[in-house]
Amino acid sequence: MTQHDRERIRRLAAEVAAIAALPVQEEKKRLWKRLNALRPERPMVMIDQVCWNEMNVDNELTLQCEDRDARYWEWRLLETLYRWRHFPVDMVVEPVVRVPMAVTHTGFGIQVEEEIRSLDPSSSVVSHAYQNQFQTEKDIEKIQTPIAQHDEAETARRLEVAHHLFDGLLEVVPWGWEPYFSVWDPLSMWMSVGEALTALVDRPDFVLEIVHRMVQGYMALLDQMEQNGWLCGPQPWIHCTGGFTDELPAPGYDPAHPRARDIWTFGLAQMLGTVSPTMFEEFEIRPCLPFFQRFGLVYYGCCDPLHDKIEQVSLIPNVRKISVSPWADEEIAARKIGPRWVYSRKPNPALLAGPSFSEEAVRDHLQRSVEIARRYGCPIELILKDISTVAYQPQRLWRWAEIAMSVVTR
């Protein structure tokens, strides 16, 4: 690594360290803890999954380093600084760099077979046409148990580089595997959404056998990660939202050997958004409970509309946050969620994507969510995510952030 690269990283790290030292960071942590304890002082706001290919204004995100490791950290720092300057909302900047441990796993032994189409070559948002690889009972045998692996030498190398770059400015922390749980996202790619949904009706036992095998694989993988001390520690963020809480880690926590009960996990079954609550419980919640129950807290849902499935989600005993997507009926969801869980509202990112941008529409959209949550006593967070495009006008996102904060602090 050249001296230029190291000096560039340390200049950026010094900026991040200065921001992390601001008293507002501890205040934001406190507010997230209040929300996650179901005693909120106000709605919280986060922005994530940004279309970064449209964000670079005045070269704020232009990489200058040459070394591969330096460029990795340069991007992480630039992204943090950009967020803080333009749409900080309730992000928390910590004086920490979390270095990913070289922990991987072998997967379930199935490679996705697909065709891809793209409209914008600079965007990672593409369309997929998947081939069904589960036609017969014998195909179920394709599902293998994932084997966890840790390249200790690579982890040591990454930590050495991080210490070289950040010592004296930011704390360097090794960061293990962050578990999330989805049977149906992989299945949608292995079978295609249409054929998987058809199989739920035509061949339910066949599909349940696939689901049970996958859950067993996830459980075995979690066992390996836990036994070897390869899990991450208590997360500051979980699925685009603040994970700060006084409830984690659990008693007996060993930072060198985190357990599932010390951390959050999140789960989702987006493909099952159109099935009945009964079918959702049979094919998702009941089979997956053994996995969820091992964790300290659970965030459930993503883009799937869950307003008619809250009763089923509530069977997860440690669930704390439930997603209310742009496709959900907010009123029904709020009435069922009430004060028992965090109402994790996902505002519609389409309001930033059209030919024009209406500040009034954004304000009305957010205000409606806050008012509905207040009416039913719901602790609420507003999580803007899945931002595929802002029509190459990043100022729209900046202004969305300002409007959102004015709504929740009014």
Tab-separated table of C-alpha atoms in Angstrom:
chain	number	residue	atom	x	y	z
A	1	MET	CA	0.000	0.000	0.000
A	2	THR	CA	1.404	3.386	-0.974
A	3	GLN	CA	1.878	6.233	1.470
A	4	HIS	CA	-0.683	8.198	-0.559
A	5	ASP	CA	-3.321	5.520	0.012
A	6	ARG	CA	-2.628	5.291	3.747
A	7	GLU	CA	-2.707	9.044	4.210
A	8	ARG	CA	-5.948	9.287	2.232
A	9	ILE	CA	-7.610	6.656	4.443
A	10	ARG	CA	-6.363	8.268	7.650
A	11	ARG	CA	-7.644	11.692	6.599
A	12	LEU	CA	-11.089	10.243	5.974
A	13	ALA	CA	-10.947	8.220	9.195
A	14	ALA	CA	-10.097	11.368	11.140
A	15	GLU	CA	-13.237	13.008	9.717
A	16	VAL	CA	-15.333	10.031	10.759
A	17	ALA	CA	-13.741	10.005	14.231
A	18	ALA	CA	-14.619	13.672	14.705
A	19	ILE	CA	-18.230	13.016	13.760
A	20	ALA	CA	-18.360	9.939	16.002
A	21	ALA	CA	-17.260	12.080	18.955
A	22	LEU	CA	-20.275	14.397	18.664
A	23	PRO	CA	-22.721	14.122	21.604
A	24	VAL	CA	-25.589	13.546	19.170
A	25	GLN	CA	-24.325	10.002	18.526
A	26	GLU	CA	-25.032	8.909	22.084
A	27	GLU	CA	-28.388	10.659	21.944
A	28	LYS	CA	-29.328	8.750	18.786
A	29	LYS	CA	-28.280	5.475	20.420
A	30	ARG	CA	-30.468	6.301	23.396
A	31	LEU	CA	-33.447	7.009	21.147
A	32	TRP	CA	-32.972	3.711	19.276
A	33	LYS	CA	-32.823	1.853	22.578
A	34	ARG	CA	-36.039	3.517	23.687
A	35	LEU	CA	-37.774	2.494	20.462
A	36	ASN	CA	-36.501	-1.077	20.633
A	37	ALA	CA	-37.672	-1.285	24.247
A	38	LEU	CA	-41.157	-0.289	23.001
A	39	ARG	CA	-40.964	3.013	24.895
A	40	PRO	CA	-40.215	5.446	22.059
A	41	GLU	CA	-39.783	9.183	22.471
A	42	ARG	CA	-40.426	9.808	18.774
A	43	PRO	CA	-40.467	7.902	15.478
A	44	MET	CA	-36.999	6.982	14.218
A	45	VAL	CA	-35.797	7.304	10.613
A	46	MET	CA	-33.250	5.403	8.530
A	47	ILE	CA	-32.256	5.363	4.855
A	48	ASP	CA	-30.495	2.354	3.350
A	49	GLN	CA	-30.059	0.339	0.153
A	50	VAL	CA	-29.286	3.497	-1.800
A	51	CYS	CA	-28.725	3.720	-5.566
A	52	TRP	CA	-25.123	4.773	-5.106
A	53	ASN	CA	-24.516	4.817	-8.855
A	54	GLU	CA	-26.655	7.993	-8.934
A	55	MET	CA	-25.226	9.719	-5.852
A	56	ASN	CA	-21.789	11.001	-6.839
A	57	VAL	CA	-21.953	14.804	-6.791
A	58	ASP	CA	-18.761	16.881	-7.110
A	59	ASN	CA	-16.694	13.668	-6.879
A	60	GLU	CA	-17.670	13.121	-3.246
A	61	LEU	CA	-17.698	9.378	-3.855
A	62	THR	CA	-14.825	9.114	-6.323
A	63	LEU	CA	-12.217	6.608	-5.201
A	64	GLN	CA	-8.624	7.826	-5.257
A	65	CYS	CA	-6.777	4.876	-3.738
A	66	GLU	CA	-5.100	2.167	-5.809
A	67	ASP	CA	-4.574	-0.659	-3.328
A	68	ARG	CA	-7.482	-3.122	-3.146
A	69	ASP	CA	-7.772	-3.014	0.658
A	70	ALA	CA	-7.426	0.747	0.709
A	71	ARG	CA	-10.223	1.106	-1.848
A	72	TYR	CA	-12.490	-1.123	0.238
A	73	TRP	CA	-12.027	1.063	3.303
A	74	GLU	CA	-12.072	4.264	1.267
A	75	TRP	CA	-15.551	3.430	-0.007
A	76	ARG	CA	-16.810	2.545	3.464
A	77	LEU	CA	-15.562	5.867	4.838
A	78	LEU	CA	-16.789	7.925	1.884
A	79	GLU	CA	-20.231	6.351	2.149
A	80	THR	CA	-20.413	7.173	5.868
A	81	LEU	CA	-19.340	10.773	5.298
A	82	TYR	CA	-21.751	11.206	2.394
A	83	ARG	CA	-24.655	9.907	4.457
A	84	TRP	CA	-23.748	12.213	7.305
A	85	ARG	CA	-23.532	15.257	5.058
A	86	HIS	CA	-26.653	14.660	2.973
A	87	PHE	CA	-29.129	12.320	4.677
A	88	PRO	CA	-28.028	11.495	8.243
A	89	VAL	CA	-31.565	11.098	9.651
A	90	ASP	CA	-31.065	8.780	12.690
A	91	MET	CA	-27.838	7.084	11.636
A	92	VAL	CA	-25.262	6.617	14.382
A	93	VAL	CA	-21.598	7.097	13.512
A	94	GLU	CA	-19.425	5.041	15.861
A	95	PRO	CA	-15.649	5.378	16.413
A	96	VAL	CA	-15.282	1.785	15.245
A	97	VAL	CA	-14.321	-0.117	12.109
A	98	ARG	CA	-15.743	-3.627	11.990
A	99	VAL	CA	-13.402	-5.870	10.035
A	100	PRO	CA	-15.209	-8.801	8.390
A	101	MET	CA	-13.699	-12.091	9.470
A	102	ALA	CA	-12.937	-14.432	6.567
A	103	VAL	CA	-15.836	-16.690	7.541
A	104	THR	CA	-17.748	-18.305	4.690
A	105	HIS	CA	-19.821	-21.411	4.095
A	106	THR	CA	-20.337	-23.813	1.245
A	107	GLY	CA	-24.033	-23.070	0.759
A	108	PHE	CA	-26.711	-25.595	-0.082
A	109	GLY	CA	-24.899	-26.972	-3.120
A	110	ILE	CA	-27.234	-25.459	-5.720
A	111	GLN	CA	-26.163	-22.883	-8.281
A	112	VAL	CA	-28.699	-20.419	-9.636
A	113	GLU	CA	-29.555	-20.940	-13.295
A	114	GLU	CA	-30.959	-17.753	-14.799
A	115	GLU	CA	-31.108	-15.145	-17.518
A	116	ILE	CA	-30.506	-11.495	-16.618
A	117	ARG	CA	-31.761	-8.300	-18.242
A	118	SER	CA	-30.706	-4.749	-17.371
A	119	LEU	CA	-31.911	-1.303	-18.413
A	120	ASP	CA	-29.106	0.695	-16.769
A	121	PRO	CA	-25.599	-0.802	-16.995
A	122	SER	CA	-24.431	1.346	-14.054
A	123	SER	CA	-27.130	-0.055	-11.747
A	124	SER	CA	-27.083	-3.327	-9.832
A	125	VAL	CA	-30.885	-3.530	-10.177
A	126	VAL	CA	-31.590	-6.136	-12.856
A	127	SER	CA	-34.367	-8.540	-13.895
A	128	HIS	CA	-34.023	-12.300	-13.525
A	129	ALA	CA	-35.617	-15.289	-15.249
A	130	TYR	CA	-34.913	-18.401	-13.168
A	131	GLN	CA	-34.891	-22.048	-14.207
A	132	ASN	CA	-36.706	-24.558	-11.985
A	133	GLN	CA	-34.195	-27.082	-10.632
A	134	PHE	CA	-36.688	-28.999	-8.471
A	135	GLN	CA	-38.815	-31.156	-10.758
A	136	THR	CA	-38.754	-34.554	-9.020
A	137	GLU	CA	-38.474	-36.025	-5.544
A	138	LYS	CA	-34.897	-36.977	-6.332
A	139	ASP	CA	-34.038	-33.312	-6.868
A	140	ILE	CA	-34.538	-32.698	-3.151
A	141	GLU	CA	-31.310	-34.619	-2.606
A	142	LYS	CA	-29.476	-31.726	-4.248
A	143	ILE	CA	-29.847	-29.778	-0.994
A	144	GLN	CA	-26.632	-30.141	0.978
A	145	THR	CA	-25.784	-29.099	4.513
A	146	PRO	CA	-23.678	-25.911	4.488
A	147	ILE	CA	-20.196	-26.280	5.943
A	148	ALA	CA	-18.743	-23.228	7.697
A	149	GLN	CA	-15.150	-22.274	7.042
A	150	HIS	CA	-12.739	-19.739	8.495
A	151	ASP	CA	-9.539	-18.632	6.809
A	152	GLU	CA	-7.662	-17.549	9.923
A	153	ALA	CA	-4.672	-16.270	7.968
A	154	GLU	CA	-6.890	-14.020	5.856
A	155	THR	CA	-8.675	-12.683	8.936
A	156	ALA	CA	-5.302	-11.913	10.526
A	157	ARG	CA	-4.191	-10.149	7.354
A	158	ARG	CA	-7.349	-8.029	7.241
A	159	LEU	CA	-6.921	-7.041	10.886
A	160	GLU	CA	-3.271	-6.163	10.335
A	161	VAL	CA	-4.209	-3.879	7.440
A	162	ALA	CA	-6.968	-2.258	9.493
A	163	HIS	CA	-4.660	-1.593	12.430
A	164	HIS	CA	-2.111	-0.101	10.035
A	165	LEU	CA	-4.762	2.254	8.684
A	166	PHE	CA	-6.854	3.125	11.731
A	167	ASP	CA	-4.864	2.777	14.962
A	168	GLY	CA	-5.016	5.988	16.936
A	169	LEU	CA	-8.173	7.102	15.120
A	170	LEU	CA	-10.813	4.362	15.191
A	171	GLU	CA	-11.147	1.133	17.155
A	172	VAL	CA	-10.586	-2.013	15.088
A	173	VAL	CA	-13.023	-4.844	15.857
A	174	PRO	CA	-13.171	-8.280	14.169
A	175	TRP	CA	-16.706	-8.945	12.954
A	176	GLY	CA	-18.134	-12.412	12.426
A	177	TRP	CA	-21.088	-13.854	10.503
A	178	GLU	CA	-24.350	-11.886	10.662
A	179	PRO	CA	-27.127	-14.469	10.320
A	180	TYR	CA	-30.347	-13.845	8.491
A	181	PHE	CA	-32.950	-16.409	7.643
A	182	SER	CA	-34.830	-16.919	4.388
A	183	VAL	CA	-36.019	-20.169	2.910
A	184	TRP	CA	-38.039	-18.512	0.188
A	185	ASP	CA	-35.563	-16.061	-1.303
A	186	PRO	CA	-33.237	-18.925	-2.311
A	187	LEU	CA	-36.182	-21.067	-3.429
A	188	SER	CA	-37.466	-18.267	-5.649
A	189	MET	CA	-34.128	-18.409	-7.464
A	190	TRP	CA	-33.870	-22.204	-7.565
A	191	MET	CA	-37.440	-22.818	-8.758
A	192	SER	CA	-38.740	-19.439	-10.016
A	193	VAL	CA	-41.502	-17.650	-8.158
A	194	GLY	CA	-44.330	-18.921	-10.365
A	195	GLU	CA	-43.358	-22.568	-10.239
A	196	ALA	CA	-42.669	-22.488	-6.503
A	197	LEU	CA	-46.073	-20.964	-5.765
A	198	THR	CA	-47.771	-23.483	-8.041
A	199	ALA	CA	-45.979	-26.308	-6.225
A	200	LEU	CA	-47.363	-25.046	-2.901
A	201	VAL	CA	-50.831	-25.953	-4.191
A	202	ASP	CA	-50.087	-28.950	-6.400
A	203	ARG	CA	-47.310	-30.609	-4.373
A	204	PRO	CA	-47.422	-29.317	-0.768
A	205	ASP	CA	-45.624	-32.314	0.752
A	206	PHE	CA	-42.845	-31.969	-1.813
A	207	VAL	CA	-42.365	-28.303	-0.943
A	208	LEU	CA	-42.497	-28.945	2.817
A	209	GLU	CA	-39.733	-31.529	2.476
A	210	ILE	CA	-37.583	-28.916	0.714
A	211	VAL	CA	-38.354	-26.365	3.432
A	212	HIS	CA	-37.510	-28.777	6.261
A	213	ARG	CA	-34.219	-29.726	4.630
A	214	MET	CA	-33.268	-26.079	4.258
A	215	VAL	CA	-34.163	-25.292	7.874
A	216	GLN	CA	-32.051	-28.228	9.012
A	217	GLY	CA	-29.195	-26.841	6.920
A	218	TYR	CA	-29.519	-23.384	8.443
A	219	MET	CA	-29.622	-24.888	11.940
A	220	ALA	CA	-26.486	-26.926	11.284
A	221	LEU	CA	-24.751	-23.836	9.924
A	222	LEU	CA	-25.727	-21.817	12.992
A	223	ASP	CA	-24.399	-24.604	15.231
A	224	GLN	CA	-21.035	-24.445	13.493
A	225	MET	CA	-20.814	-20.665	13.666
A	226	GLU	CA	-21.783	-20.621	17.325
A	227	GLN	CA	-19.508	-23.469	18.404
A	228	ASN	CA	-16.470	-21.933	16.703
A	229	GLY	CA	-17.073	-18.369	17.886
A	230	TRP	CA	-17.614	-17.118	14.342
A	231	LEU	CA	-20.819	-15.162	14.931
A	232	CYS	CA	-20.848	-11.375	15.043
A	233	GLY	CA	-21.397	-9.492	18.281
A	234	PRO	CA	-24.536	-7.524	19.216
A	235	GLN	CA	-25.372	-5.499	16.100
A	236	PRO	CA	-25.772	-1.727	15.934
A	237	TRP	CA	-27.998	-2.289	12.872
A	238	ILE	CA	-30.343	-5.059	11.854
A	239	HIS	CA	-31.908	-5.125	8.383
A	240	CYS	CA	-31.536	-1.373	7.745
A	241	THR	CA	-32.761	-0.330	11.213
A	242	GLY	CA	-31.154	0.516	14.519
A	243	GLY	CA	-30.378	-2.573	16.576
A	244	PHE	CA	-29.197	-0.768	19.708
A	245	THR	CA	-30.774	-2.334	22.779
A	246	ASP	CA	-30.048	-2.898	26.457
A	247	GLU	CA	-31.544	-6.398	26.166
A	248	LEU	CA	-28.574	-7.793	24.255
A	249	PRO	CA	-26.186	-9.457	24.770
A	250	ALA	CA	-27.662	-12.098	27.053
A	251	PRO	CA	-26.164	-12.887	30.485
A	252	GLY	CA	-22.928	-14.838	30.242
A	253	TYR	CA	-21.835	-13.144	27.028
A	254	ASP	CA	-18.257	-13.753	25.921
A	255	PRO	CA	-17.124	-11.299	23.185
A	256	ALA	CA	-14.731	-13.955	21.877
A	257	HIS	CA	-17.529	-16.499	21.593
A	258	PRO	CA	-20.876	-14.847	20.723
A	259	ARG	CA	-24.014	-16.970	20.843
A	260	ALA	CA	-27.226	-16.691	18.876
A	261	ARG	CA	-29.047	-15.494	21.983
A	262	ASP	CA	-26.673	-12.530	22.192
A	263	ILE	CA	-27.720	-11.053	18.846
A	264	TRP	CA	-30.544	-10.204	16.458
A	265	THR	CA	-31.542	-12.138	13.391
A	266	PHE	CA	-34.037	-11.226	10.721
A	267	GLY	CA	-36.307	-13.348	8.592
A	268	LEU	CA	-38.527	-12.887	5.568
A	269	ALA	CA	-40.665	-14.795	3.094
A	270	GLN	CA	-41.320	-12.182	0.444
A	271	MET	CA	-42.520	-14.702	-2.106
A	272	LEU	CA	-45.378	-15.722	0.210
A	273	GLY	CA	-46.972	-12.282	0.197
A	274	THR	CA	-49.942	-13.581	-1.796
A	275	VAL	CA	-50.614	-16.850	0.046
A	276	SER	CA	-53.210	-17.248	2.785
A	277	PRO	CA	-52.287	-16.736	6.456
A	278	THR	CA	-52.889	-20.454	7.037
A	279	MET	CA	-50.495	-21.446	4.273
A	280	PHE	CA	-47.959	-18.842	5.469
A	281	GLU	CA	-48.012	-20.386	8.929
A	282	GLU	CA	-47.683	-23.925	7.570
A	283	PHE	CA	-44.860	-23.324	5.103
A	284	GLU	CA	-42.947	-20.510	6.780
A	285	ILE	CA	-43.571	-19.803	10.446
A	286	ARG	CA	-43.962	-23.298	11.914
A	287	PRO	CA	-40.970	-24.864	10.129
A	288	CYS	CA	-38.736	-21.858	10.870
A	289	LEU	CA	-39.537	-21.392	14.558
A	290	PRO	CA	-36.633	-23.592	15.765
A	291	PHE	CA	-34.181	-21.231	14.069
A	292	PHE	CA	-35.779	-17.976	15.228
A	293	GLN	CA	-36.141	-19.138	18.821
A	294	ARG	CA	-32.391	-19.406	19.278
A	295	PHE	CA	-31.824	-15.661	18.931
A	296	GLY	CA	-32.113	-12.823	21.381
A	297	LEU	CA	-34.409	-10.728	19.186
A	298	VAL	CA	-35.964	-11.065	15.741
A	299	TYR	CA	-36.847	-8.569	13.040
A	300	TYR	CA	-39.414	-10.073	10.673
A	301	GLY	CA	-40.441	-9.098	7.170
A	302	CYS	CA	-39.219	-7.041	4.254
A	303	CYS	CA	-41.208	-6.106	1.135
A	304	ASP	CA	-43.889	-8.704	1.858
A	305	PRO	CA	-47.260	-7.258	2.952
A	306	LEU	CA	-47.846	-8.768	6.399
A	307	HIS	CA	-50.968	-6.919	7.554
A	308	ASP	CA	-53.066	-10.104	7.260
A	309	LYS	CA	-50.361	-12.309	8.786
A	310	ILE	CA	-49.500	-10.502	12.039
A	311	GLU	CA	-51.089	-13.276	14.103
A	312	GLN	CA	-48.804	-15.805	12.435
A	313	VAL	CA	-45.687	-13.644	12.859
A	314	SER	CA	-46.573	-13.231	16.546
A	315	LEU	CA	-45.939	-16.971	16.993
A	316	ILE	CA	-42.228	-16.072	16.922
A	317	PRO	CA	-41.828	-15.479	20.684
A	318	ASN	CA	-38.825	-13.139	20.458
A	319	VAL	CA	-39.992	-11.034	17.503
A	320	ARG	CA	-39.531	-7.326	18.215
A	321	LYS	CA	-39.936	-5.529	14.868
A	322	ILE	CA	-42.461	-6.288	12.133
A	323	SER	CA	-42.133	-4.828	8.652
A	324	VAL	CA	-45.004	-2.801	7.193
A	325	SER	CA	-44.112	-2.607	3.513
A	326	PRO	CA	-45.404	-0.192	0.861
A	327	TRP	CA	-47.837	-2.938	-0.194
A	328	ALA	CA	-49.312	-3.453	3.274
A	329	ASP	CA	-52.590	-2.032	4.549
A	330	GLU	CA	-51.219	0.359	7.157
A	331	GLU	CA	-54.425	0.671	9.133
A	332	ILE	CA	-54.892	-3.074	9.554
A	333	ALA	CA	-51.221	-3.586	10.360
A	334	ALA	CA	-51.199	-0.845	12.997
A	335	ARG	CA	-54.345	-2.145	14.651
A	336	LYS	CA	-52.818	-5.620	14.957
A	337	ILE	CA	-49.301	-4.530	15.929
A	338	GLY	CA	-50.353	-1.941	18.514
A	339	PRO	CA	-47.818	-1.319	21.310
A	340	ARG	CA	-46.571	-4.934	21.326
A	341	TRP	CA	-43.957	-4.648	18.578
A	342	VAL	CA	-42.122	-1.989	16.581
A	343	TYR	CA	-44.148	-0.924	13.549
A	344	SER	CA	-41.306	-0.906	11.006
A	345	ARG	CA	-42.846	1.192	8.258
A	346	LYS	CA	-41.207	1.128	4.823
A	347	PRO	CA	-42.209	4.333	2.976
A	348	ASN	CA	-42.657	3.941	-0.757
A	349	PRO	CA	-39.376	4.667	-2.625
A	350	ALA	CA	-41.361	5.166	-5.852
A	351	LEU	CA	-42.034	8.737	-4.684
A	352	LEU	CA	-38.390	9.492	-5.487
A	353	ALA	CA	-38.304	7.737	-8.851
A	354	GLY	CA	-40.835	9.423	-11.097
A	355	PRO	CA	-40.503	12.168	-13.700
A	356	SER	CA	-41.114	14.773	-10.984
A	357	PHE	CA	-40.606	14.939	-7.237
A	358	SER	CA	-43.418	16.174	-5.001
A	359	GLU	CA	-42.379	17.280	-1.536
A	360	GLU	CA	-46.034	17.550	-0.576
A	361	ALA	CA	-46.666	13.929	-1.574
A	362	VAL	CA	-43.686	12.766	0.474
A	363	ARG	CA	-44.800	14.727	3.534
A	364	ASP	CA	-48.388	13.477	3.291
A	365	HIS	CA	-47.175	9.894	2.844
A	366	LEU	CA	-44.952	10.016	5.931
A	367	GLN	CA	-47.415	11.969	8.051
A	368	ARG	CA	-50.128	9.431	7.332
A	369	SER	CA	-47.909	6.596	8.597
A	370	VAL	CA	-47.005	8.470	11.772
A	371	GLU	CA	-50.621	9.386	12.481
A	372	ILE	CA	-51.857	5.834	11.965
A	373	ALA	CA	-49.159	4.461	14.265
A	374	ARG	CA	-49.965	7.057	16.912
A	375	ARG	CA	-53.672	6.217	16.730
A	376	TYR	CA	-52.969	2.596	17.654
A	377	GLY	CA	-50.088	3.219	20.064
A	378	CYS	CA	-47.463	1.675	17.794
A	379	PRO	CA	-43.769	2.370	18.340
A	380	ILE	CA	-42.833	3.353	14.777
A	381	GLU	CA	-39.724	3.655	12.627
A	382	LEU	CA	-39.627	4.945	9.048
A	383	ILE	CA	-37.133	2.921	6.997
A	384	LEU	CA	-36.616	4.111	3.425
A	385	LYS	CA	-34.932	1.298	1.501
A	386	ASP	CA	-34.845	-0.473	-1.872
A	387	ILE	CA	-34.112	2.844	-3.562
A	388	SER	CA	-33.540	1.702	-7.137
A	389	THR	CA	-33.399	5.192	-8.640
A	390	VAL	CA	-33.876	8.858	-7.827
A	391	ALA	CA	-33.889	9.745	-11.536
A	392	TYR	CA	-30.233	10.746	-11.176
A	393	GLN	CA	-31.250	13.612	-8.886
A	394	PRO	CA	-29.642	12.816	-5.510
A	395	GLN	CA	-31.040	16.030	-4.078
A	396	ARG	CA	-34.409	14.292	-3.984
A	397	LEU	CA	-33.067	11.877	-1.391
A	398	TRP	CA	-31.477	14.690	0.581
A	399	ARG	CA	-34.781	16.536	0.663
A	400	TRP	CA	-36.696	13.356	1.590
A	401	ALA	CA	-34.462	13.083	4.658
A	402	GLU	CA	-35.175	16.668	5.699
A	403	ILE	CA	-38.911	16.188	5.280
A	404	ALA	CA	-38.892	12.941	7.239
A	405	MET	CA	-37.039	14.482	10.174
A	406	SER	CA	-39.419	17.435	10.208
A	407	VAL	CA	-42.369	15.014	10.364
A	408	VAL	CA	-41.006	12.892	13.232
A	409	THR	CA	-39.686	15.790	15.341
A	410	ARG	CA	-42.696	18.054	14.940
